[in-house]
Amino acid sequence: MLHELRTQLDNKEVSSVELTQQYLQRIKERDEELNAYVLTTEGYALELAKQADAVIAEGEATTFTGIPYALKDVFCVEGIETTACSNILKGYVPPYTATSVERITGGVLLGKTNTDEFTMGASTETSAFGVTKNPYDTTRVAGGSSGGSAAAVAAELAPFAMGTDTGGSIRQPAAFCGVVGLRPTYGRVSRYGVVSMASSLDTIGPITATVHDMALVMKEISGQDDYDATTPDVPVENYVEKLDQPIDGMTIGIPKEYFEVEGLDVDMRKHIEGVIKEIEKLPVTIKEVSLPHTKYAIPTYYTIAPSEVSSNMSRYDGIKYGFRAHGVEDLMDIYKQSRAQGFGDEVKRRIMIGTHALSSGYYDAYYDKAMRVRTLIRQDFIDAYKEVDVLLAPVTPTTAFVVGEKANDPIQMYLEDVFLAPASLAGVPGLSVPCGKLNDLPVGIQIIGPQWSEGILLQLGQAIENIYN
Ligand code: GLN
């Protein structure tokens, strides 16, 4: 789809201004109901589109020149409000632009999309701007935390959108909304200029309509960045060319523990088993593998992530950024009142859990132990990849759930991440690709690979897309 837009723009069948206006119009018509966007940048978008048309007229267009897109509201763009969908950041206008956004050179920013507050959640229900609805059924959530980005792409309110994935926040909403979502290898895409949640887990990646689009965007945004020390100098493959290579001989592992998870819906399991049967018809070998520490992934993730959250959230003190409480008496009161009034319940819950897990006397029992288990989970993947090239797994235990169904039960919400947290803890990439529907709702399948295997994930992803299109 992106390459078709490129051709249309280059052949002057449509101008970037016209294309941008079409998307802005669709957003006006549909987004009141969906709430995928928390901000549209209409004037800025039209200005960028005009500039892009001039570049195209000179014959100097590159991949993204004149192509509209959206950003989850944690990506900083100079001069445009970035709130992480938290009251504490409302009014914050960053003085610089994220590296990944700079690399979408010539792209036309349509607006910022909804997310759970500071990306903590799996349904966008913790957003200070209200929930995003699923375009397939507006009584249901779009998933989260990148629910706004996934819904925007699914409803064609943006050709593609950027998201972040700490413990599943790209893969899960992509699955719920029937679009493609990639959590890249930790360190593949620079995080400079993106609001942090849990720094040893945070990754950023695209949400797209097709696997080909994913390859295009990843090719441009990946690679080393002097502003992010976690991006090593590992060469970026030409992911688009990689798509043309045959998958013959690929060995695919099915991690048996993933199918023994208690919360996995019976119909979802049957559906995924059916998908695996279809994939078996491809020239690939499928075999069962074991990831023995899978059952510890949720408690491990929900110890490490809040610990890092409690540290990262300390910068929101009522002074440096955004919101400050009024009528306060002294400095300590500024901190206390601004944080008490500015943060929502889920963020506060995680700050408390994390502070506790890191406190002296509990550090060894919680944080340190979780870090040790994390190493075991990572080793599970390393061992599995001695036998197979990639792993296939469900993305979510169920299809998109009804708005409100899990909002008051944090444990239920945390269990949403059961198939997502392991790859996050291991730092390996995971691609969510649509694989049909269950009761008219989209289902995704997850391909998990070793570090830097994005090219292989996309190859297999495209083969799966071909089966279900
Ligand atoms: N649902 C997970 C959480 O709440 C994932 C969040 C994310 O990846 N940003 O932590």
Tab-separated table of C-alpha atoms and ligand atoms in Angstrom:
chain	number	residue	atom	x	y	z
A	1	MET	CA	0.000	0.000	0.000
A	2	LEU	CA	2.754	2.502	0.844
A	3	HIS	CA	4.518	1.761	-2.419
A	4	GLU	CA	1.231	2.372	-4.265
A	5	LEU	CA	0.904	5.761	-2.584
A	6	ARG	CA	4.521	6.469	-3.561
A	7	THR	CA	3.748	5.658	-7.215
A	8	GLN	CA	0.568	7.762	-7.212
A	9	LEU	CA	2.418	10.732	-5.731
A	10	ASP	CA	5.363	10.386	-8.102
A	11	ASN	CA	3.057	10.037	-11.130
A	12	LYS	CA	1.124	13.138	-9.927
A	13	GLU	CA	-2.127	11.157	-9.845
A	14	VAL	CA	-2.629	12.758	-6.461
A	15	SER	CA	-0.766	15.507	-4.641
A	16	SER	CA	0.402	15.196	-1.064
A	17	VAL	CA	-1.937	18.063	-0.126
A	18	GLU	CA	-4.916	16.185	-1.613
A	19	LEU	CA	-3.901	12.921	0.041
A	20	THR	CA	-3.468	14.659	3.387
A	21	GLN	CA	-6.858	16.346	3.059
A	22	GLN	CA	-8.465	12.973	2.311
A	23	TYR	CA	-7.036	11.484	5.500
A	24	LEU	CA	-7.953	14.540	7.595
A	25	GLN	CA	-11.487	14.312	6.251
A	26	ARG	CA	-11.724	10.613	7.135
A	27	ILE	CA	-10.451	11.383	10.622
A	28	LYS	CA	-13.202	14.030	10.997
A	29	GLU	CA	-15.862	11.567	9.888
A	30	ARG	CA	-14.806	8.504	11.830
A	31	ASP	CA	-12.669	9.459	14.785
A	32	GLU	CA	-15.337	10.954	16.958
A	33	GLU	CA	-16.522	7.399	17.418
A	34	LEU	CA	-13.140	5.642	17.568
A	35	ASN	CA	-11.003	8.146	19.513
A	36	ALA	CA	-7.796	6.922	17.855
A	37	TYR	CA	-6.313	10.434	17.746
A	38	VAL	CA	-5.751	12.671	20.755
A	39	LEU	CA	-4.498	15.527	18.581
A	40	THR	CA	-4.663	16.250	14.854
A	41	THR	CA	-2.001	18.536	13.459
A	42	GLU	CA	-4.000	19.835	10.509
A	43	GLY	CA	-2.201	23.098	9.779
A	44	TYR	CA	1.230	21.570	10.275
A	45	ALA	CA	0.280	18.588	8.090
A	46	LEU	CA	-0.880	20.756	5.197
A	47	GLU	CA	2.290	22.831	5.449
A	48	LEU	CA	4.436	19.656	5.315
A	49	ALA	CA	2.339	18.343	2.420
A	50	LYS	CA	2.905	21.539	0.451
A	51	GLN	CA	6.652	21.275	1.004
A	52	ALA	CA	6.525	17.608	-0.025
A	53	ASP	CA	4.712	18.467	-3.259
A	54	ALA	CA	7.523	20.890	-4.087
A	55	VAL	CA	10.136	18.173	-3.484
A	56	ILE	CA	8.149	15.728	-5.647
A	57	ALA	CA	7.873	18.356	-8.416
A	58	GLU	CA	11.658	18.628	-8.411
A	59	GLY	CA	11.902	14.849	-8.802
A	60	GLU	CA	13.694	14.499	-5.468
A	61	ALA	CA	11.194	12.405	-3.563
A	62	THR	CA	12.423	9.643	-1.252
A	63	THR	CA	10.492	6.801	0.438
A	64	PHE	CA	8.198	8.895	2.634
A	65	THR	CA	8.025	12.254	0.836
A	66	GLY	CA	4.411	13.418	1.041
A	67	ILE	CA	3.095	10.271	2.745
A	68	PRO	CA	0.826	10.875	5.744
A	69	TYR	CA	1.318	8.959	9.000
A	70	ALA	CA	0.529	9.123	12.710
A	71	LEU	CA	2.587	8.924	15.912
A	72	LYS	CA	1.657	7.438	19.264
A	73	ASP	CA	1.580	10.351	21.694
A	74	VAL	CA	4.942	9.448	23.246
A	75	PHE	CA	7.037	10.522	20.244
A	76	CYS	CA	8.462	14.019	20.577
A	77	VAL	CA	8.151	16.377	17.642
A	78	GLU	CA	9.567	19.853	18.087
A	79	GLY	CA	6.784	22.333	18.765
A	80	ILE	CA	3.957	19.774	19.031
A	81	GLU	CA	2.374	18.870	22.353
A	82	THR	CA	3.378	15.435	23.653
A	83	THR	CA	1.411	14.180	26.661
A	84	ALA	CA	1.903	10.389	26.860
A	85	CYS	CA	-1.863	10.642	27.485
A	86	SER	CA	-1.171	11.694	31.065
A	87	ASN	CA	-2.550	14.764	32.836
A	88	ILE	CA	0.912	15.346	34.278
A	89	LEU	CA	2.369	16.028	30.816
A	90	LYS	CA	-0.527	18.033	29.378
A	91	GLY	CA	0.836	21.233	27.917
A	92	TYR	CA	4.362	19.864	27.429
A	93	VAL	CA	5.805	20.968	24.089
A	94	PRO	CA	9.135	19.277	23.339
A	95	PRO	CA	12.015	21.375	21.987
A	96	TYR	CA	13.337	18.559	19.772
A	97	THR	CA	12.256	15.681	17.522
A	98	ALA	CA	12.738	11.927	18.002
A	99	THR	CA	15.366	10.284	15.765
A	100	SER	CA	12.838	7.771	14.399
A	101	VAL	CA	10.596	10.650	13.344
A	102	GLU	CA	13.523	12.447	11.666
A	103	ARG	CA	14.086	9.244	9.692
A	104	ILE	CA	10.531	9.332	8.311
A	105	THR	CA	11.965	12.059	6.103
A	106	GLY	CA	9.376	14.051	4.185
A	107	GLY	CA	6.453	12.255	5.869
A	108	VAL	CA	3.324	14.237	6.721
A	109	LEU	CA	2.322	14.024	10.378
A	110	LEU	CA	-1.475	13.781	10.681
A	111	GLY	CA	-1.516	13.762	14.470
A	112	LYS	CA	-0.798	11.994	17.743
A	113	THR	CA	-2.594	8.786	18.676
A	114	ASN	CA	-4.059	7.516	21.910
A	115	THR	CA	-2.192	5.293	24.369
A	116	ASP	CA	-2.568	4.047	27.896
A	117	GLU	CA	-1.056	6.607	30.292
A	118	PHE	CA	2.731	6.460	29.837
A	119	THR	CA	2.049	3.262	27.816
A	120	MET	CA	1.057	1.308	30.931
A	121	GLY	CA	-1.838	-0.927	30.003
A	122	ALA	CA	-3.279	-3.214	27.355
A	123	SER	CA	-6.506	-1.441	26.351
A	124	THR	CA	-5.933	2.385	26.211
A	125	GLU	CA	-8.406	2.579	29.094
A	126	THR	CA	-5.811	4.243	31.361
A	127	SER	CA	-5.439	7.152	28.897
A	128	ALA	CA	-6.307	10.617	30.219
A	129	PHE	CA	-8.193	11.075	26.913
A	130	GLY	CA	-10.552	8.106	27.239
A	131	VAL	CA	-10.573	4.731	25.538
A	132	THR	CA	-9.980	4.002	21.820
A	133	LYS	CA	-12.673	1.800	20.280
A	134	ASN	CA	-12.020	-1.174	18.053
A	135	PRO	CA	-12.930	-0.367	14.424
A	136	TYR	CA	-14.340	-3.909	14.008
A	137	ASP	CA	-16.703	-3.570	16.970
A	138	THR	CA	-16.923	-0.273	18.808
A	139	THR	CA	-18.133	-1.916	22.023
A	140	ARG	CA	-14.651	-3.455	22.247
A	141	VAL	CA	-11.173	-2.117	22.973
A	142	ALA	CA	-8.577	-1.630	20.259
A	143	GLY	CA	-5.948	-3.056	22.605
A	144	GLY	CA	-3.024	-1.190	24.058
A	145	SER	CA	-1.053	0.551	24.803
A	146	SER	CA	-0.602	1.552	21.126
A	147	GLY	CA	-4.365	1.171	20.603
A	148	GLY	CA	-4.760	4.543	18.897
A	149	SER	CA	-2.083	3.741	16.312
A	150	ALA	CA	-3.531	0.281	15.585
A	151	ALA	CA	-7.111	1.571	15.298
A	152	ALA	CA	-5.979	4.455	13.071
A	153	VAL	CA	-4.280	2.091	10.613
A	154	ALA	CA	-7.149	-0.438	10.717
A	155	ALA	CA	-9.777	2.254	10.033
A	156	GLU	CA	-7.621	3.842	7.310
A	157	LEU	CA	-7.206	7.045	9.291
A	158	ALA	CA	-3.456	6.806	8.560
A	159	PRO	CA	-1.501	4.674	6.064
A	160	PHE	CA	0.860	3.702	8.877
A	161	ALA	CA	1.571	4.718	12.467
A	162	MET	CA	4.354	4.399	14.989
A	163	GLY	CA	3.992	2.656	18.335
A	164	THR	CA	6.057	1.442	21.262
A	165	ASP	CA	6.309	-2.053	22.742
A	166	THR	CA	7.645	-2.609	26.255
A	167	GLY	CA	5.694	-5.739	27.117
A	168	GLY	CA	3.478	-6.178	24.068
A	169	SER	CA	2.039	-2.754	23.273
A	170	ILE	CA	2.556	-2.989	19.509
A	171	ARG	CA	1.824	-6.677	18.982
A	172	GLN	CA	-1.393	-6.903	21.021
A	173	PRO	CA	-3.302	-3.916	19.544
A	174	ALA	CA	-2.132	-4.924	16.052
A	175	ALA	CA	-3.695	-8.365	16.630
A	176	PHE	CA	-6.936	-6.897	18.032
A	177	CYS	CA	-7.295	-4.539	15.064
A	178	GLY	CA	-6.226	-6.895	12.243
A	179	VAL	CA	-3.073	-5.017	11.234
A	180	VAL	CA	0.660	-5.775	11.216
A	181	GLY	CA	2.785	-4.823	14.249
A	182	LEU	CA	6.477	-5.368	14.892
A	183	ARG	CA	8.374	-5.202	18.130
A	184	PRO	CA	11.940	-4.961	16.816
A	185	THR	CA	15.023	-6.364	18.541
A	186	TYR	CA	15.928	-4.259	21.592
A	187	GLY	CA	18.275	-1.598	20.200
A	188	ARG	CA	17.270	-1.936	16.516
A	189	VAL	CA	15.397	1.414	16.406
A	190	SER	CA	16.583	4.506	18.267
A	191	ARG	CA	14.435	5.592	21.203
A	192	TYR	CA	15.883	9.069	21.383
A	193	GLY	CA	13.014	11.500	21.821
A	194	VAL	CA	10.445	8.913	22.893
A	195	VAL	CA	8.955	9.062	26.406
A	196	SER	CA	10.370	6.189	28.484
A	197	MET	CA	8.416	3.607	30.400
A	198	ALA	CA	10.840	0.789	31.383
A	199	SER	CA	14.191	1.411	29.760
A	200	SER	CA	15.573	-2.139	29.652
A	201	LEU	CA	12.420	-3.255	27.808
A	202	ASP	CA	11.249	-0.277	25.723
A	203	THR	CA	11.315	-0.619	21.940
A	204	ILE	CA	9.670	1.369	19.208
A	205	GLY	CA	8.220	0.027	15.989
A	206	PRO	CA	5.672	0.537	13.225
A	207	ILE	CA	2.067	-0.553	12.854
A	208	THR	CA	1.195	-1.048	9.188
A	209	ALA	CA	-1.506	-2.395	6.891
A	210	THR	CA	0.764	-4.949	5.186
A	211	VAL	CA	4.035	-6.802	5.777
A	212	HIS	CA	5.527	-5.057	2.744
A	213	ASP	CA	4.787	-1.683	4.362
A	214	MET	CA	6.427	-2.916	7.551
A	215	ALA	CA	9.591	-3.809	5.623
A	216	LEU	CA	9.641	-0.358	3.993
A	217	VAL	CA	9.285	1.554	7.259
A	218	MET	CA	11.730	-0.642	9.171
A	219	LYS	CA	14.368	-0.218	6.471
A	220	GLU	CA	14.276	3.548	6.957
A	221	ILE	CA	13.999	3.897	10.727
A	222	SER	CA	16.404	1.156	11.907
A	223	GLY	CA	20.072	1.472	12.757
A	224	GLN	CA	22.605	3.080	15.001
A	225	ASP	CA	21.984	6.521	16.487
A	226	ASP	CA	24.588	8.508	18.372
A	227	TYR	CA	21.816	9.817	20.644
A	228	ASP	CA	20.798	6.335	21.852
A	229	ALA	CA	23.637	4.254	23.288
A	230	THR	CA	21.514	1.079	23.153
A	231	THR	CA	21.615	1.037	19.323
A	232	PRO	CA	24.682	-0.984	18.262
A	233	ASP	CA	26.351	-0.832	14.875
A	234	VAL	CA	24.605	-3.901	13.483
A	235	PRO	CA	24.000	-3.521	9.724
A	236	VAL	CA	20.394	-2.920	8.679
A	237	GLU	CA	19.237	-5.466	6.129
A	238	ASN	CA	17.296	-4.414	3.082
A	239	TYR	CA	14.052	-5.804	4.492
A	240	VAL	CA	12.148	-5.086	1.286
A	241	GLU	CA	14.497	-7.178	-0.872
A	242	LYS	CA	14.464	-9.870	1.786
A	243	LEU	CA	10.727	-10.344	1.156
A	244	ASP	CA	11.491	-11.761	-2.309
A	245	GLN	CA	13.642	-14.555	-0.935
A	246	PRO	CA	11.957	-17.972	-0.584
A	247	ILE	CA	11.233	-19.346	2.895
A	248	ASP	CA	12.041	-22.914	1.767
A	249	GLY	CA	13.693	-24.961	4.449
A	250	MET	CA	12.820	-22.660	7.332
A	251	THR	CA	12.432	-24.509	10.630
A	252	ILE	CA	9.611	-23.226	12.806
A	253	GLY	CA	9.275	-24.078	16.489
A	254	ILE	CA	5.998	-24.335	18.377
A	255	PRO	CA	6.680	-23.612	22.060
A	256	LYS	CA	4.523	-26.171	23.843
A	257	GLU	CA	4.217	-24.156	27.072
A	258	TYR	CA	2.401	-21.384	25.195
A	259	PHE	CA	-0.446	-23.763	24.422
A	260	GLU	CA	-0.723	-24.884	28.042
A	261	VAL	CA	-1.429	-21.362	29.326
A	262	GLU	CA	-4.557	-21.433	31.470
A	263	GLY	CA	-6.163	-18.260	30.151
A	264	LEU	CA	-5.850	-19.264	26.484
A	265	ASP	CA	-9.401	-19.300	25.129
A	266	VAL	CA	-10.380	-22.707	23.698
A	267	ASP	CA	-11.580	-21.281	20.389
A	268	MET	CA	-8.472	-19.128	20.081
A	269	ARG	CA	-6.313	-22.201	20.605
A	270	LYS	CA	-8.219	-24.128	17.945
A	271	HIS	CA	-7.937	-21.207	15.566
A	272	ILE	CA	-4.174	-20.887	16.053
A	273	GLU	CA	-3.735	-24.652	15.658
A	274	GLY	CA	-5.633	-24.363	12.373
A	275	VAL	CA	-3.293	-21.575	11.271
A	276	ILE	CA	-0.269	-23.736	12.075
A	277	LYS	CA	-1.790	-26.524	9.915
A	278	GLU	CA	-2.018	-24.069	7.020
A	279	ILE	CA	1.584	-22.971	7.548
A	280	GLU	CA	2.639	-26.622	7.556
A	281	LYS	CA	1.637	-26.733	3.869
A	282	LEU	CA	4.442	-24.286	3.089
A	283	PRO	CA	7.929	-25.673	2.346
A	284	VAL	CA	8.915	-25.406	6.015
A	285	THR	CA	9.533	-27.811	8.873
A	286	ILE	CA	7.495	-27.450	12.029
A	287	LYS	CA	8.572	-28.947	15.332
A	288	GLU	CA	7.659	-28.647	18.967
A	289	VAL	CA	10.115	-26.928	21.279
A	290	SER	CA	10.153	-26.130	24.971
A	291	LEU	CA	10.596	-22.758	26.687
A	292	PRO	CA	10.467	-24.089	30.249
A	293	HIS	CA	10.460	-20.763	32.108
A	294	THR	CA	7.472	-19.292	30.256
A	295	LYS	CA	5.227	-19.422	33.321
A	296	TYR	CA	7.494	-17.008	35.176
A	297	ALA	CA	7.361	-14.329	32.492
A	298	ILE	CA	4.395	-12.356	33.863
A	299	PRO	CA	5.611	-12.113	37.492
A	300	THR	CA	9.113	-11.325	36.214
A	301	TYR	CA	7.914	-8.633	33.832
A	302	TYR	CA	5.585	-7.134	36.448
A	303	THR	CA	8.487	-6.824	38.888
A	304	ILE	CA	11.114	-5.434	36.510
A	305	ALA	CA	8.851	-3.089	34.522
A	306	PRO	CA	7.345	-1.294	37.572
A	307	SER	CA	10.820	-1.030	39.143
A	308	GLU	CA	12.074	0.839	36.095
A	309	VAL	CA	8.816	2.790	35.883
A	310	SER	CA	9.250	4.010	39.462
A	311	SER	CA	12.641	5.398	38.495
A	312	ASN	CA	11.620	6.859	35.118
A	313	MET	CA	8.524	8.567	36.546
A	314	SER	CA	10.580	10.445	39.154
A	315	ARG	CA	11.362	13.164	36.606
A	316	TYR	CA	7.706	14.282	36.632
A	317	ASP	CA	7.971	16.487	39.671
A	318	GLY	CA	5.709	19.401	38.803
A	319	ILE	CA	8.706	21.539	37.909
A	320	LYS	CA	10.565	20.215	34.887
A	321	TYR	CA	7.615	19.335	32.642
A	322	GLY	CA	3.909	19.955	32.123
A	323	PHE	CA	1.462	20.144	34.986
A	324	ARG	CA	2.069	21.806	38.385
A	325	ALA	CA	-0.475	21.743	41.237
A	326	HIS	CA	-1.810	25.142	42.330
A	327	GLY	CA	-2.113	26.514	45.857
A	328	VAL	CA	0.852	24.596	47.224
A	329	GLU	CA	2.811	25.679	50.265
A	330	ASP	CA	6.382	24.562	49.799
A	331	LEU	CA	8.676	22.585	47.500
A	332	MET	CA	7.785	19.202	48.961
A	333	ASP	CA	4.131	20.051	48.485
A	334	ILE	CA	4.733	20.879	44.816
A	335	TYR	CA	6.143	17.387	44.293
A	336	LYS	CA	3.469	15.634	46.294
A	337	GLN	CA	0.429	17.482	44.986
A	338	SER	CA	1.571	17.609	41.364
A	339	ARG	CA	2.211	13.861	41.317
A	340	ALA	CA	-0.931	13.000	43.291
A	341	GLN	CA	-3.130	15.054	40.966
A	342	GLY	CA	-1.215	14.471	37.742
A	343	PHE	CA	-0.739	10.688	37.615
A	344	GLY	CA	-3.587	8.208	37.107
A	345	ASP	CA	-4.186	5.108	39.226
A	346	GLU	CA	-2.278	2.587	37.088
A	347	VAL	CA	0.866	4.720	37.027
A	348	LYS	CA	0.651	5.246	40.795
A	349	ARG	CA	0.161	1.519	41.342
A	350	ARG	CA	3.328	0.767	39.380
A	351	ILE	CA	5.358	3.458	41.110
A	352	MET	CA	4.398	1.905	44.452
A	353	ILE	CA	5.097	-1.685	43.362
A	354	GLY	CA	8.407	-0.669	41.798
A	355	THR	CA	9.546	1.427	44.744
A	356	HIS	CA	8.754	-1.480	47.036
A	357	ALA	CA	10.583	-4.033	44.850
A	358	LEU	CA	13.680	-1.824	44.817
A	359	SER	CA	13.689	-0.836	48.476
A	360	SER	CA	16.378	-2.021	50.810
A	361	GLY	CA	15.397	-5.298	52.421
A	362	TYR	CA	13.169	-6.257	49.469
A	363	TYR	CA	15.562	-5.705	46.571
A	364	ASP	CA	17.078	-9.191	46.802
A	365	ALA	CA	13.727	-10.915	47.143
A	366	TYR	CA	12.043	-9.093	44.260
A	367	TYR	CA	14.083	-7.063	41.794
A	368	ASP	CA	17.278	-9.085	41.969
A	369	LYS	CA	15.406	-12.389	41.798
A	370	ALA	CA	13.357	-11.175	38.822
A	371	MET	CA	16.570	-10.219	37.034
A	372	ARG	CA	17.906	-13.723	37.554
A	373	VAL	CA	14.729	-15.289	36.187
A	374	ARG	CA	14.945	-12.905	33.251
A	375	THR	CA	18.300	-14.474	32.383
A	376	LEU	CA	16.722	-17.942	32.464
A	377	ILE	CA	13.905	-16.803	30.160
A	378	ARG	CA	16.460	-15.324	27.782
A	379	GLN	CA	18.406	-18.571	27.837
A	380	ASP	CA	15.224	-20.504	26.922
A	381	PHE	CA	15.098	-18.561	23.666
A	382	ILE	CA	18.806	-18.985	22.963
A	383	ASP	CA	18.441	-22.767	23.446
A	384	ALA	CA	15.341	-22.936	21.238
A	385	TYR	CA	17.104	-21.107	18.413
A	386	LYS	CA	19.750	-23.829	18.337
A	387	GLU	CA	16.999	-26.085	16.953
A	388	VAL	CA	14.726	-23.745	14.999
A	389	ASP	CA	14.921	-20.493	13.015
A	390	VAL	CA	11.805	-18.874	14.487
A	391	LEU	CA	8.949	-19.585	16.862
A	392	LEU	CA	5.209	-19.346	16.216
A	393	ALA	CA	2.852	-18.426	19.036
A	394	PRO	CA	-0.483	-16.791	19.755
A	395	VAL	CA	-0.418	-13.017	20.336
A	396	THR	CA	-3.354	-12.800	22.719
A	397	PRO	CA	-5.356	-15.298	24.810
A	398	THR	CA	-8.665	-13.983	23.372
A	399	THR	CA	-9.873	-11.629	20.667
A	400	ALA	CA	-10.534	-7.960	21.560
A	401	PHE	CA	-12.430	-7.760	24.850
A	402	VAL	CA	-15.356	-5.499	25.698
A	403	VAL	CA	-14.612	-1.979	26.999
A	404	GLY	CA	-14.658	-2.059	30.809
A	405	GLU	CA	-14.408	-5.860	31.055
A	406	LYS	CA	-10.926	-5.856	32.613
A	407	ALA	CA	-10.474	-2.205	33.542
A	408	ASN	CA	-11.014	-2.746	37.271
A	409	ASP	CA	-8.958	-5.909	37.546
A	410	PRO	CA	-5.244	-5.210	37.097
A	411	ILE	CA	-4.265	-8.889	37.305
A	412	GLN	CA	-6.604	-9.810	34.447
A	413	MET	CA	-5.150	-6.951	32.429
A	414	TYR	CA	-1.574	-8.077	33.185
A	415	LEU	CA	-2.405	-11.604	32.007
A	416	GLU	CA	-3.089	-10.119	28.553
A	417	ASP	CA	0.711	-10.060	28.138
A	418	VAL	CA	1.287	-13.759	28.737
A	419	PHE	CA	2.464	-14.445	25.138
A	420	LEU	CA	4.193	-11.088	24.799
A	421	ALA	CA	6.301	-10.548	27.906
A	422	PRO	CA	8.753	-13.438	27.283
A	423	ALA	CA	10.155	-11.979	24.014
A	424	SER	CA	10.256	-8.538	25.667
A	425	LEU	CA	12.314	-9.860	28.569
A	426	ALA	CA	14.632	-11.709	26.162
A	427	GLY	CA	15.115	-8.609	23.983
A	428	VAL	CA	14.160	-10.512	20.820
A	429	PRO	CA	11.822	-9.344	18.041
A	430	GLY	CA	8.183	-10.380	17.602
A	431	LEU	CA	5.921	-9.778	14.613
A	432	SER	CA	2.133	-9.903	14.853
A	433	VAL	CA	0.434	-10.771	11.555
A	434	PRO	CA	-3.319	-11.094	10.927
A	435	CYS	CA	-4.456	-14.705	10.414
A	436	GLY	CA	-8.186	-14.678	9.845
A	437	LYS	CA	-11.087	-13.975	12.182
A	438	LEU	CA	-12.840	-15.573	15.101
A	439	ASN	CA	-16.502	-14.540	15.534
A	440	ASP	CA	-15.891	-11.642	13.125
A	441	LEU	CA	-12.997	-10.286	15.202
A	442	PRO	CA	-9.394	-10.248	13.947
A	443	VAL	CA	-6.822	-12.754	15.201
A	444	GLY	CA	-3.057	-12.326	15.035
A	445	ILE	CA	-0.252	-14.865	15.070
A	446	GLN	CA	3.141	-14.045	16.514
A	447	ILE	CA	6.475	-14.903	14.899
A	448	ILE	CA	9.344	-14.579	17.370
A	449	GLY	CA	12.945	-14.733	16.162
A	450	PRO	CA	16.496	-14.372	17.475
A	451	GLN	CA	18.108	-10.934	17.849
A	452	TRP	CA	18.355	-9.022	14.544
A	453	SER	CA	16.162	-11.540	12.672
A	454	GLU	CA	13.567	-8.957	11.552
A	455	GLY	CA	14.185	-9.901	7.904
A	456	ILE	CA	13.266	-13.555	8.511
A	457	LEU	CA	10.183	-12.599	10.530
A	458	LEU	CA	8.990	-10.414	7.679
A	459	GLN	CA	9.621	-13.189	5.111
A	460	LEU	CA	7.488	-15.667	7.031
A	461	GLY	CA	5.011	-12.889	7.875
A	462	GLN	CA	4.448	-12.266	4.208
A	463	ALA	CA	3.936	-15.968	3.521
A	464	ILE	CA	1.252	-16.035	6.263
A	465	GLU	CA	-0.310	-12.827	4.925
A	466	ASN	CA	-0.560	-14.483	1.488
A	467	ILE	CA	-2.535	-17.365	2.988
A	468	TYR	CA	-5.070	-15.091	4.700
A	469	ASN	CA	-5.519	-12.328	2.126
B	1	GLN	N1	0.514	-4.341	28.794
B	1	GLN	C1	1.876	-4.164	29.179
B	1	GLN	C2	1.966	-3.277	30.381
B	1	GLN	O1	0.988	-2.774	30.787
B	1	GLN	C3	2.675	-3.648	28.030
B	1	GLN	C4	2.852	-2.180	27.989
B	1	GLN	C5	3.766	-1.756	26.888
B	1	GLN	O2	4.283	-2.562	26.123
B	1	GLN	N2	4.019	-0.474	26.833
B	1	GLN	O3	3.008	-3.085	30.917
